mmCIF file of C-alpha atoms in Angstrom:
data_model
loop_
_atom_site.group_PDB
_atom_site.id
_atom_site.type_symbol
_atom_site.label_atom_id
_atom_site.label_comp_id
_atom_site.label_asym_id
_atom_site.label_seq_id
_atom_site.Cartn_x
_atom_site.Cartn_y
_atom_site.Cartn_z
ATOM 1 C CA UNK A 1 -31.675 0.956 -78.799
ATOM 2 C CA UNK A 2 -31.714 -1.910 -77.270
ATOM 3 C CA UNK A 3 -27.812 -0.489 -75.602
ATOM 4 C CA UNK A 4 -29.763 2.661 -73.877
ATOM 5 C CA UNK A 5 -32.579 1.047 -72.095
ATOM 6 C CA UNK A 6 -30.255 -1.128 -70.843
ATOM 7 C CA UNK A 7 -27.806 1.535 -69.019
ATOM 8 C CA UNK A 8 -30.697 3.106 -66.451
ATOM 9 C CA UNK A 9 -31.819 -0.880 -65.746
ATOM 10 C CA UNK A 10 -28.265 -1.584 -64.598
ATOM 11 C CA UNK A 11 -27.427 1.911 -62.925
ATOM 12 C CA UNK A 12 -30.314 0.735 -61.331
ATOM 13 C CA UNK A 13 -30.040 -2.364 -60.283
ATOM 14 C CA UNK A 14 -25.809 -1.076 -58.958
ATOM 15 C CA UNK A 15 -27.831 1.307 -57.346
ATOM 16 C CA UNK A 16 -30.176 -1.730 -54.887
ATOM 17 C CA UNK A 17 -27.237 -3.299 -54.912
ATOM 18 C CA UNK A 18 -25.084 -0.098 -52.394
ATOM 19 C CA UNK A 19 -28.205 0.513 -50.790
ATOM 20 C CA UNK A 20 -28.352 -3.150 -49.531
ATOM 21 C CA UNK A 21 -25.029 -3.549 -48.505
ATOM 22 C CA UNK A 22 -24.809 -0.677 -46.745
ATOM 23 C CA UNK A 23 -28.034 -1.618 -44.663
ATOM 24 C CA UNK A 24 -25.422 -5.068 -44.311
ATOM 25 C CA UNK A 25 -23.389 -2.943 -42.794
ATOM 26 C CA UNK A 26 -25.459 -1.501 -40.298
ATOM 27 C CA UNK A 27 -26.674 -4.617 -39.418
ATOM 28 C CA UNK A 28 -23.533 -6.367 -39.128
ATOM 29 C CA UNK A 29 -21.995 -3.528 -36.700
ATOM 30 C CA UNK A 30 -24.941 -3.583 -34.327
ATOM 31 C CA UNK A 31 -24.120 -7.618 -34.384
ATOM 32 C CA UNK A 32 -20.713 -6.631 -33.525
ATOM 33 C CA UNK A 33 -21.584 -4.527 -30.340
ATOM 34 C CA UNK A 34 -23.858 -6.711 -29.092
ATOM 35 C CA UNK A 35 -21.098 -9.889 -29.377
ATOM 36 C CA UNK A 36 -18.446 -7.279 -27.774
ATOM 37 C CA UNK A 37 -20.782 -6.875 -25.302
ATOM 38 C CA UNK A 38 -22.001 -10.645 -24.766
ATOM 39 C CA UNK A 39 -17.911 -11.681 -24.148
ATOM 40 C CA UNK A 40 -17.148 -8.522 -22.324
ATOM 41 C CA UNK A 41 -20.013 -9.462 -19.785
ATOM 42 C CA UNK A 42 -19.127 -13.339 -20.083
ATOM 43 C CA UNK A 43 -14.837 -13.313 -20.104
ATOM 44 C CA UNK A 44 -13.013 -14.604 -17.031
ATOM 45 C CA UNK A 45 -13.142 -12.382 -14.518
ATOM 46 C CA UNK A 46 -9.580 -10.503 -14.333
ATOM 47 C CA UNK A 47 -7.314 -11.620 -11.303
ATOM 48 C CA UNK A 48 -6.030 -8.598 -9.021
ATOM 49 C CA UNK A 49 -3.299 -9.486 -6.477
ATOM 50 C CA UNK A 50 -3.211 -6.811 -3.690
ATOM 51 C CA UNK A 51 -0.795 -7.357 -0.989
ATOM 52 C CA UNK A 52 -0.818 -6.392 2.759
ATOM 53 C CA UNK A 53 2.498 -5.548 3.924
ATOM 54 C CA UNK A 54 1.067 -5.186 8.267
ATOM 55 C CA UNK A 55 -1.086 -6.935 10.626
ATOM 56 C CA UNK A 56 -3.250 -4.194 12.225
ATOM 57 C CA UNK A 57 -4.152 -2.312 8.761
ATOM 58 C CA UNK A 58 -7.743 -1.695 7.872
ATOM 59 C CA UNK A 59 -7.056 -4.157 4.600
ATOM 60 C CA UNK A 60 -7.105 -6.915 6.703
ATOM 61 C CA UNK A 61 -10.857 -5.768 8.138
ATOM 62 C CA UNK A 62 -12.207 -5.621 3.994
ATOM 63 C CA UNK A 63 -10.745 -8.751 3.386
ATOM 64 C CA UNK A 64 -12.187 -10.099 6.771
ATOM 65 C CA UNK A 65 -15.779 -9.027 5.605
ATOM 66 C CA UNK A 66 -15.291 -9.812 1.610
ATOM 67 C CA UNK A 67 -15.721 -5.945 0.370
ATOM 68 C CA UNK A 68 -12.569 -6.444 -1.800
ATOM 69 C CA UNK A 69 -14.470 -8.974 -3.277
ATOM 70 C CA UNK A 70 -18.400 -7.922 -3.328
ATOM 71 C CA UNK A 71 -16.903 -4.861 -5.131
ATOM 72 C CA UNK A 72 -14.551 -5.904 -8.272
ATOM 73 C CA UNK A 73 -17.476 -8.941 -8.410
ATOM 74 C CA UNK A 74 -18.931 -6.229 -10.281
ATOM 75 C CA UNK A 75 -16.642 -4.842 -12.306
ATOM 76 C CA UNK A 76 -15.419 -9.026 -13.113
ATOM 77 C CA UNK A 77 -12.720 -8.969 -10.932
ATOM 78 C CA UNK A 78 -11.364 -11.395 -8.481
ATOM 79 C CA UNK A 79 -8.869 -11.224 -5.909
ATOM 80 C CA UNK A 80 -5.627 -13.203 -5.096
ATOM 81 C CA UNK A 81 -4.330 -12.179 -1.578
ATOM 82 C CA UNK A 82 -1.156 -12.105 -0.418
ATOM 83 C CA UNK A 83 0.618 -11.363 2.770
ATOM 84 C CA UNK A 84 4.189 -9.773 3.845
ATOM 85 C CA UNK A 85 5.892 -9.519 6.879
ATOM 86 C CA UNK A 86 7.313 -5.685 5.878
ATOM 87 C CA UNK A 87 7.483 -3.741 2.647
ATOM 88 C CA UNK A 88 11.450 -4.932 0.835
ATOM 89 C CA UNK A 89 9.952 -8.030 0.287
ATOM 90 C CA UNK A 90 6.786 -6.949 -1.004
ATOM 91 C CA UNK A 91 8.532 -4.700 -3.594
ATOM 92 C CA UNK A 92 10.727 -7.706 -4.595
ATOM 93 C CA UNK A 93 7.068 -9.252 -5.467
ATOM 94 C CA UNK A 94 5.606 -5.786 -7.316
ATOM 95 C CA UNK A 95 8.843 -6.015 -8.795
ATOM 96 C CA UNK A 96 8.179 -9.521 -10.724
ATOM 97 C CA UNK A 97 4.793 -8.441 -11.351
ATOM 98 C CA UNK A 98 3.282 -10.462 -8.511
ATOM 99 C CA UNK A 99 1.323 -7.279 -6.874
ATOM 100 C CA UNK A 100 -0.814 -4.486 -8.429
ATOM 101 C CA UNK A 101 -2.551 -2.842 -5.201
ATOM 102 C CA UNK A 102 -0.575 -2.376 -1.807
ATOM 103 C CA UNK A 103 0.483 -0.161 0.816
ATOM 104 C CA UNK A 104 3.883 0.965 2.395
ATOM 105 C CA UNK A 105 5.250 2.327 4.952
ATOM 106 C CA UNK A 106 7.456 5.608 4.751
ATOM 107 C CA UNK A 107 11.311 3.403 4.318
ATOM 108 C CA UNK A 108 10.297 1.123 1.463
ATOM 109 C CA UNK A 109 8.298 3.653 -0.645
ATOM 110 C CA UNK A 110 11.183 5.832 -0.551
ATOM 111 C CA UNK A 111 14.014 2.735 -1.676
ATOM 112 C CA UNK A 112 11.563 1.463 -4.656
ATOM 113 C CA UNK A 113 10.987 4.580 -6.087
ATOM 114 C CA UNK A 114 14.402 5.440 -5.646
ATOM 115 C CA UNK A 115 15.154 1.727 -7.109
ATOM 116 C CA UNK A 116 12.784 3.103 -10.346
ATOM 117 C CA UNK A 117 10.424 0.109 -9.018
ATOM 118 C CA UNK A 118 7.233 0.196 -11.310
ATOM 119 C CA UNK A 119 4.847 1.903 -9.165
ATOM 120 C CA UNK A 120 3.112 4.700 -7.709
ATOM 121 C CA UNK A 121 1.681 6.717 -4.716
ATOM 122 C CA UNK A 122 -1.654 7.430 -5.078
ATOM 123 C CA UNK A 123 -3.117 7.948 -1.602
ATOM 124 C CA UNK A 124 -2.184 8.867 2.048
ATOM 125 C CA UNK A 125 -2.884 5.813 4.422
ATOM 126 C CA UNK A 126 -1.594 7.237 7.586
ATOM 127 C CA UNK A 127 0.545 10.733 8.573
ATOM 128 C CA UNK A 128 2.467 7.090 10.959
ATOM 129 C CA UNK A 129 3.328 9.361 14.168
ATOM 130 C CA UNK A 130 3.306 6.862 16.892
ATOM 131 C CA UNK A 131 4.189 4.377 14.793
ATOM 132 C CA UNK A 132 7.207 2.393 15.408
ATOM 133 C CA UNK A 133 9.643 3.118 18.926
ATOM 134 C CA UNK A 134 12.882 1.659 19.667
ATOM 135 C CA UNK A 135 12.552 -0.401 22.348
ATOM 136 C CA UNK A 136 15.157 -2.232 24.968
ATOM 137 C CA UNK A 137 15.290 -5.038 27.925
ATOM 138 C CA UNK A 138 13.494 -4.143 30.796
ATOM 139 C CA UNK A 139 16.772 -4.142 32.980
ATOM 140 C CA UNK A 140 18.815 -2.990 30.217
ATOM 141 C CA UNK A 141 20.971 -0.009 31.047
ATOM 142 C CA UNK A 142 20.337 2.226 27.956
ATOM 143 C CA UNK A 143 18.280 4.932 29.005
ATOM 144 C CA UNK A 144 18.357 7.218 26.019
ATOM 145 C CA UNK A 145 19.325 7.421 22.218
ATOM 146 C CA UNK A 146 22.862 8.335 22.362
ATOM 147 C CA UNK A 147 23.609 5.413 24.626
ATOM 148 C CA UNK A 148 23.384 3.063 21.543
ATOM 149 C CA UNK A 149 26.559 4.171 20.806
ATOM 150 C CA UNK A 150 28.427 0.942 20.364
ATOM 151 C CA UNK A 151 25.182 -1.063 20.618
ATOM 152 C CA UNK A 152 23.698 -4.239 18.894
ATOM 153 C CA UNK A 153 20.357 -3.270 17.441
ATOM 154 C CA UNK A 154 17.734 -4.915 15.455
ATOM 155 C CA UNK A 155 15.432 -3.762 11.958
ATOM 156 C CA UNK A 156 14.205 -4.557 8.749
ATOM 157 C CA UNK A 157 16.290 -2.208 6.562
ATOM 158 C CA UNK A 158 14.644 -0.116 4.019
ATOM 159 C CA UNK A 159 11.749 0.396 6.293
ATOM 160 C CA UNK A 160 10.299 2.795 8.267
ATOM 161 C CA UNK A 161 11.480 1.552 11.757
ATOM 162 C CA UNK A 162 14.932 2.313 9.676
ATOM 163 C CA UNK A 163 13.391 5.861 8.918
ATOM 164 C CA UNK A 164 12.552 6.319 12.010
ATOM 165 C CA UNK A 165 15.731 5.412 13.629
ATOM 166 C CA UNK A 166 17.944 7.838 10.676
ATOM 167 C CA UNK A 167 15.167 10.729 12.100
ATOM 168 C CA UNK A 168 15.973 10.002 15.922
ATOM 169 C CA UNK A 169 19.840 9.917 15.750
ATOM 170 C CA UNK A 170 19.277 13.461 14.079
ATOM 171 C CA UNK A 171 18.913 15.408 17.053
ATOM 172 C CA UNK A 172 21.631 13.708 18.676
ATOM 173 C CA UNK A 173 25.809 12.980 18.300
ATOM 174 C CA UNK A 174 25.996 9.648 17.112
ATOM 175 C CA UNK A 175 24.863 8.813 13.398
ATOM 176 C CA UNK A 176 24.108 5.209 11.968
ATOM 177 C CA UNK A 177 27.792 4.218 11.862
ATOM 178 C CA UNK A 178 27.990 4.075 15.638
ATOM 179 C CA UNK A 179 25.410 1.298 15.960
ATOM 180 C CA UNK A 180 25.678 -1.903 15.047
ATOM 181 C CA UNK A 181 22.617 -2.918 12.519
ATOM 182 C CA UNK A 182 21.695 -6.290 12.141
ATOM 183 C CA UNK A 183 18.500 -6.694 9.577
ATOM 184 C CA UNK A 184 15.479 -7.986 10.611
ATOM 185 C CA UNK A 185 12.017 -9.207 9.405
ATOM 186 C CA UNK A 186 9.842 -8.548 12.729
ATOM 187 C CA UNK A 187 9.412 -12.257 13.337
ATOM 188 C CA UNK A 188 13.252 -12.657 13.466
ATOM 189 C CA UNK A 189 13.470 -9.320 15.667
ATOM 190 C CA UNK A 190 10.836 -10.867 18.183
ATOM 191 C CA UNK A 191 13.310 -14.185 18.345
ATOM 192 C CA UNK A 192 16.757 -12.680 18.130
ATOM 193 C CA UNK A 193 15.158 -9.864 20.939
ATOM 194 C CA UNK A 194 13.531 -12.881 23.412
ATOM 195 C CA UNK A 195 17.268 -14.496 23.354
ATOM 196 C CA UNK A 196 19.096 -11.697 24.438
ATOM 197 C CA UNK A 197 21.313 -10.971 21.531
ATOM 198 C CA UNK A 198 20.191 -7.426 20.324
ATOM 199 C CA UNK A 199 20.712 -4.467 22.787
ATOM 200 C CA UNK A 200 17.653 -2.472 21.104
ATOM 201 C CA UNK A 201 14.884 -3.440 18.311
ATOM 202 C CA UNK A 202 13.126 -0.333 15.818
ATOM 203 C CA UNK A 203 10.180 -2.061 15.869
ATOM 204 C CA UNK A 204 6.259 -1.317 15.079
ATOM 205 C CA UNK A 205 2.934 -2.790 15.872
ATOM 206 C CA UNK A 206 2.244 -4.745 17.064
ATOM 207 C CA UNK A 207 5.563 -5.684 18.295
ATOM 208 C CA UNK A 208 6.041 -2.589 20.605
ATOM 209 C CA UNK A 209 2.888 -2.402 22.681
ATOM 210 C CA UNK A 210 2.774 -6.247 23.128
ATOM 211 C CA UNK A 211 6.212 -6.014 24.336
ATOM 212 C CA UNK A 212 5.657 -3.235 27.045
ATOM 213 C CA UNK A 213 2.575 -5.182 28.104
ATOM 214 C CA UNK A 214 4.039 -8.108 28.876
ATOM 215 C CA UNK A 215 6.382 -6.305 30.813
ATOM 216 C CA UNK A 216 9.168 -7.450 28.457
ATOM 217 C CA UNK A 217 10.339 -4.324 27.144
ATOM 218 C CA UNK A 218 10.181 -0.640 27.700
ATOM 219 C CA UNK A 219 10.841 2.684 24.593
ATOM 220 C CA UNK A 220 13.107 4.380 24.597
ATOM 221 C CA UNK A 221 12.108 7.752 25.431
ATOM 222 C CA UNK A 222 12.139 9.891 21.687
ATOM 223 C CA UNK A 223 10.693 13.219 19.878
ATOM 224 C CA UNK A 224 7.880 12.510 17.591
ATOM 225 C CA UNK A 225 9.016 11.048 14.463
ATOM 226 C CA UNK A 226 5.892 11.589 11.952
ATOM 227 C CA UNK A 227 6.147 8.366 8.862
ATOM 228 C CA UNK A 228 3.628 8.931 6.821
ATOM 229 C CA UNK A 229 2.209 5.180 4.384
ATOM 230 C CA UNK A 230 0.961 5.345 1.255
ATOM 231 C CA UNK A 231 -0.828 3.164 -1.005
ATOM 232 C CA UNK A 232 0.383 2.404 -4.187
ATOM 233 C CA UNK A 233 -0.355 0.830 -7.821
ATOM 234 C CA UNK A 234 1.867 -1.245 -10.273
ATOM 235 C CA UNK A 235 1.730 1.591 -12.902
ATOM 236 C CA UNK A 236 1.071 -0.883 -16.129
ATOM 237 C CA UNK A 237 -2.458 -1.940 -13.364
ATOM 238 C CA UNK A 238 -3.301 1.142 -13.142
ATOM 239 C CA UNK A 239 -2.660 2.115 -17.215
ATOM 240 C CA UNK A 240 -4.983 -0.473 -18.156
ATOM 241 C CA UNK A 241 -7.547 -0.928 -15.180
ATOM 242 C CA UNK A 242 -8.209 2.906 -13.806
ATOM 243 C CA UNK A 243 -11.396 1.687 -12.323
ATOM 244 C CA UNK A 244 -10.443 -0.796 -10.359
ATOM 245 C CA UNK A 245 -8.002 1.743 -8.752
ATOM 246 C CA UNK A 246 -10.844 3.597 -7.626
ATOM 247 C CA UNK A 247 -12.606 0.665 -6.305
ATOM 248 C CA UNK A 248 -9.476 -0.547 -4.025
ATOM 249 C CA UNK A 249 -9.549 3.383 -2.298
ATOM 250 C CA UNK A 250 -12.933 3.645 -1.835
ATOM 251 C CA UNK A 251 -12.813 -0.107 -0.117
ATOM 252 C CA UNK A 252 -9.991 1.289 1.820
ATOM 253 C CA UNK A 253 -11.952 3.937 2.853
ATOM 254 C CA UNK A 254 -14.801 2.015 3.412
ATOM 255 C CA UNK A 255 -12.922 -0.115 6.304
ATOM 256 C CA UNK A 256 -11.186 2.188 7.568
ATOM 257 C CA UNK A 257 -13.730 4.611 8.346
ATOM 258 C CA UNK A 258 -15.590 1.017 10.011
ATOM 259 C CA UNK A 259 -12.864 -0.011 12.127
ATOM 260 C CA UNK A 260 -13.185 4.148 13.755
ATOM 261 C CA UNK A 261 -16.415 3.596 14.256
ATOM 262 C CA UNK A 262 -16.581 0.008 15.156
ATOM 263 C CA UNK A 263 -13.594 0.131 18.071
ATOM 264 C CA UNK A 264 -14.262 -3.027 19.424
ATOM 265 C CA UNK A 265 -15.140 -5.312 16.660
ATOM 266 C CA UNK A 266 -12.062 -3.975 14.530
ATOM 267 C CA UNK A 267 -9.882 -4.897 18.058
ATOM 268 C CA UNK A 268 -11.595 -8.551 17.729
ATOM 269 C CA UNK A 269 -10.454 -8.814 14.192
ATOM 270 C CA UNK A 270 -7.141 -8.065 14.689
ATOM 271 C CA UNK A 271 -7.451 -10.697 17.158
ATOM 272 C CA UNK A 272 -7.892 -13.235 15.691
ATOM 273 C CA UNK A 273 -4.471 -12.418 13.418
ATOM 274 C CA UNK A 274 -2.168 -11.244 15.414
ATOM 275 C CA UNK A 275 -3.004 -13.551 18.923
ATOM 276 C CA UNK A 276 -2.050 -10.160 20.650
ATOM 277 C CA UNK A 277 -4.531 -9.106 23.502
ATOM 278 C CA UNK A 278 -7.733 -6.707 22.926
ATOM 279 C CA UNK A 279 -6.771 -5.003 25.287
ATOM 280 C CA UNK A 280 -3.232 -4.641 23.757
ATOM 281 C CA UNK A 281 -5.014 -3.442 20.795
ATOM 282 C CA UNK A 282 -7.397 -0.981 21.965
ATOM 283 C CA UNK A 283 -4.069 0.848 22.412
ATOM 284 C CA UNK A 284 -2.783 0.645 19.189
ATOM 285 C CA UNK A 285 -5.961 1.804 18.261
ATOM 286 C CA UNK A 286 -5.921 4.712 19.800
ATOM 287 C CA UNK A 287 -2.052 5.860 19.078
ATOM 288 C CA UNK A 288 -2.945 6.828 15.763
ATOM 289 C CA UNK A 289 -6.680 6.902 13.011
ATOM 290 C CA UNK A 290 -6.015 5.230 9.341
ATOM 291 C CA UNK A 291 -6.611 7.712 6.716
ATOM 292 C CA UNK A 292 -7.284 7.164 2.916
ATOM 293 C CA UNK A 293 -6.961 10.494 1.557
ATOM 294 C CA UNK A 294 -4.983 12.663 -0.996
ATOM 295 C CA UNK A 295 -1.343 13.387 0.214
ATOM 296 C CA UNK A 296 -0.781 16.454 2.121
ATOM 297 C CA UNK A 297 1.475 20.059 2.109
ATOM 298 C CA UNK A 298 3.193 18.534 4.973
ATOM 299 C CA UNK A 299 3.549 14.813 4.471
ATOM 300 C CA UNK A 300 4.720 15.273 0.756
ATOM 301 C CA UNK A 301 7.760 17.397 2.649
ATOM 302 C CA UNK A 302 7.984 14.518 5.592
ATOM 303 C CA UNK A 303 8.188 11.764 2.999
ATOM 304 C CA UNK A 304 10.849 14.687 1.232
ATOM 305 C CA UNK A 305 12.666 15.004 4.227
ATOM 306 C CA UNK A 306 13.094 11.021 4.835
ATOM 307 C CA UNK A 307 14.378 10.412 1.721
ATOM 308 C CA UNK A 308 17.179 13.537 1.787
ATOM 309 C CA UNK A 309 18.840 11.723 4.448
ATOM 310 C CA UNK A 310 18.384 8.439 3.095
ATOM 311 C CA UNK A 311 20.974 9.655 0.610
ATOM 312 C CA UNK A 312 22.305 11.522 2.440
ATOM 313 C CA UNK A 313 23.329 8.165 4.545
ATOM 314 C CA UNK A 314 24.192 6.190 1.393
ATOM 315 C CA UNK A 315 20.582 3.625 1.597
ATOM 316 C CA UNK A 316 19.813 4.438 -1.113
ATOM 317 C CA UNK A 317 21.828 5.798 -3.998
ATOM 318 C CA UNK A 318 20.431 8.564 -5.355
ATOM 319 C CA UNK A 319 17.868 11.636 -4.663
ATOM 320 C CA UNK A 320 14.772 11.826 -5.354
ATOM 321 C CA UNK A 321 11.842 13.902 -5.579
ATOM 322 C CA UNK A 322 9.052 12.355 -3.634
ATOM 323 C CA UNK A 323 6.033 14.120 -5.298
ATOM 324 C CA UNK A 324 6.566 12.816 -8.651
ATOM 325 C CA UNK A 325 5.828 9.580 -7.789
ATOM 326 C CA UNK A 326 2.549 10.534 -6.672
ATOM 327 C CA UNK A 327 -0.344 10.312 -8.317
ATOM 328 C CA UNK A 328 -3.596 12.193 -6.848
ATOM 329 C CA UNK A 329 -5.825 11.464 -9.852
ATOM 330 C CA UNK A 330 -7.598 7.613 -8.776
ATOM 331 C CA UNK A 331 -8.115 8.841 -4.280
ATOM 332 C CA UNK A 332 -9.532 12.121 -6.218
ATOM 333 C CA UNK A 333 -12.259 10.416 -7.998
ATOM 334 C CA UNK A 334 -12.726 7.759 -4.928
ATOM 335 C CA UNK A 335 -13.236 10.646 -2.427
ATOM 336 C CA UNK A 336 -16.343 11.451 -5.133
ATOM 337 C CA UNK A 337 -19.280 9.152 -3.630
#
């Protein structure tokens, strides 16, 4: 009799214990969620490495005004800035894991893709229709591109200037092999040009416009060449922090629009950075409008054509399909607001 009496009591005790355990588990789960949210909020901010490539980018405006920091702070992130004179040294830093977000001209973008570097193209920033020129000393006997045969020309290899020269020569009876090309970063190119060591120099602004404005040089006539520039992101960073990639593009778009609407103030900001006269900077800004958009079919065709040219002359070691390296999902998300 006692055994039969104890059994129901035992079952009741076990049932109560199970219910209590379930209640504790639910409370514990809520506590973990709460602690997790608090930890996320209180964790140290993520450091994002953003590289500026060139002196006249809207990103310089965003940096000057602190817009990137303001947006990233909302996402518990802070910015570490770096600056590069051109794409090739920037790509070296990206390869070493020291660049998360940046932008590149067509030559460096193509060379980086061909080398298998860990980045993807996330937006079109410029069509680059008047980006590069070949300049010669004002009293030079060189009058046209064909006159460059056998001459010494300075340019930073692997950049948009390199691609520009290759494209321009397609319409002539000379090739890159007919030129004595000296690999010079922009500031070194300026020094070499000033000292008379170069017959010609392929460069971009502000160098081109400044040399012409000061009557040091004149530009050789050439057909218009499209040289798209691209926003890029390190692949690992894009996978881990897509929201920051979108925020970066939104700020870039904001800065590009602001530049178009506030030309005088934008020129003052660029003047402080470059020491180029405001009037010359205004001339430069009038040459083309900054973009922040998804890649257009025309820009894709132009990038593929440039890729084929660089592969054909042996500058890149393999042919590439440029479109395969373009990821539009971040810019499409950024443009929703």
